[in-house]
Amino acid sequence: MIPYGEQKIIFINKKTQILGRFIEELRDSSEIEKRLDLVISAHTFEHAEDLFDQFKMLIGLATVKKGFMSFLELLRLAHEQLVQLDEPCYGFGAAQMLPVLTHHMGSDLGFLKALIDDNGERIGKCLPGIDCFIVAPS
């Protein structure tokens, strides 16, 4: 067990390390010496070694590739179902991440009648690469 206040760094490889530290100790992100790529919140470090072993398995390149391929397949299936709808289709929420999703979906969302968003500054506009306008909820 890591004593309260002590931190432990585990090096997985030259580019990847895991910093274990009690969350109660970190009151502000400025207390972290360098930018972290991934933050996991855990309630205890009682079994820290087991946790670190799990991380080693989770962050392998094969796991990332498998997850990304699954993500692409789910987008493909969603697109396939949406374009087959025999009724008007609307999108809800013109989030800034939507162009990235549509890029990976391989679609400009031209099958949508409109994107509905409650942000008044976006009404009547389009997002990059998306072929439908943003409208207000009515």
mmCIF file with all atom_site columns, C-alpha atoms in Angstrom, residues 1 47 66 69 77 110 119 121 124 133:
data_model
loop_
_atom_site.group_PDB
_atom_site.id
_atom_site.type_symbol
_atom_site.label_atom_id
_atom_site.label_alt_id
_atom_site.label_comp_id
_atom_site.label_asym_id
_atom_site.label_entity_id
_atom_site.label_seq_id
_atom_site.pdbx_PDB_ins_code
_atom_site.Cartn_x
_atom_site.Cartn_y
_atom_site.Cartn_z
_atom_site.occupancy
_atom_site.B_iso_or_equiv
_atom_site.pdbx_formal_charge
_atom_site.auth_seq_id
_atom_site.auth_comp_id
_atom_site.auth_asym_id
_atom_site.auth_atom_id
_atom_site.pdbx_PDB_model_num
ATOM 1  C CA . MET A 1 1   ? 0.000   0.000  0.000   1.00 0.00 ? 1   MET A CA 1
ATOM 2  C CA . HIS A 1 47  ? -4.006  -2.779 -4.420  1.00 0.00 ? 47  HIS A CA 1
ATOM 3  C CA . LYS A 1 66  ? -9.105  -2.638 -31.628 1.00 0.00 ? 66  LYS A CA 1
ATOM 4  C CA . MET A 1 69  ? -11.856 -0.135 -35.253 1.00 0.00 ? 69  MET A CA 1
ATOM 5  C CA . LEU A 1 77  ? -23.755 1.019  -38.465 1.00 0.00 ? 77  LEU A CA 1
ATOM 6  C CA . GLY A 1 110 ? -26.830 15.585 -45.715 1.00 0.00 ? 110 GLY A CA 1
ATOM 7  C CA . ASN A 1 119 ? -27.115 28.088 -28.585 1.00 0.00 ? 119 ASN A CA 1
ATOM 8  C CA . GLU A 1 121 ? -25.120 32.172 -31.718 1.00 0.00 ? 121 GLU A CA 1
ATOM 9  C CA . GLY A 1 124 ? -28.642 29.600 -39.148 1.00 0.00 ? 124 GLY A CA 1
ATOM 10 C CA . PHE A 1 133 ? -28.103 24.145 -41.043 1.00 0.00 ? 133 PHE A CA 1
#
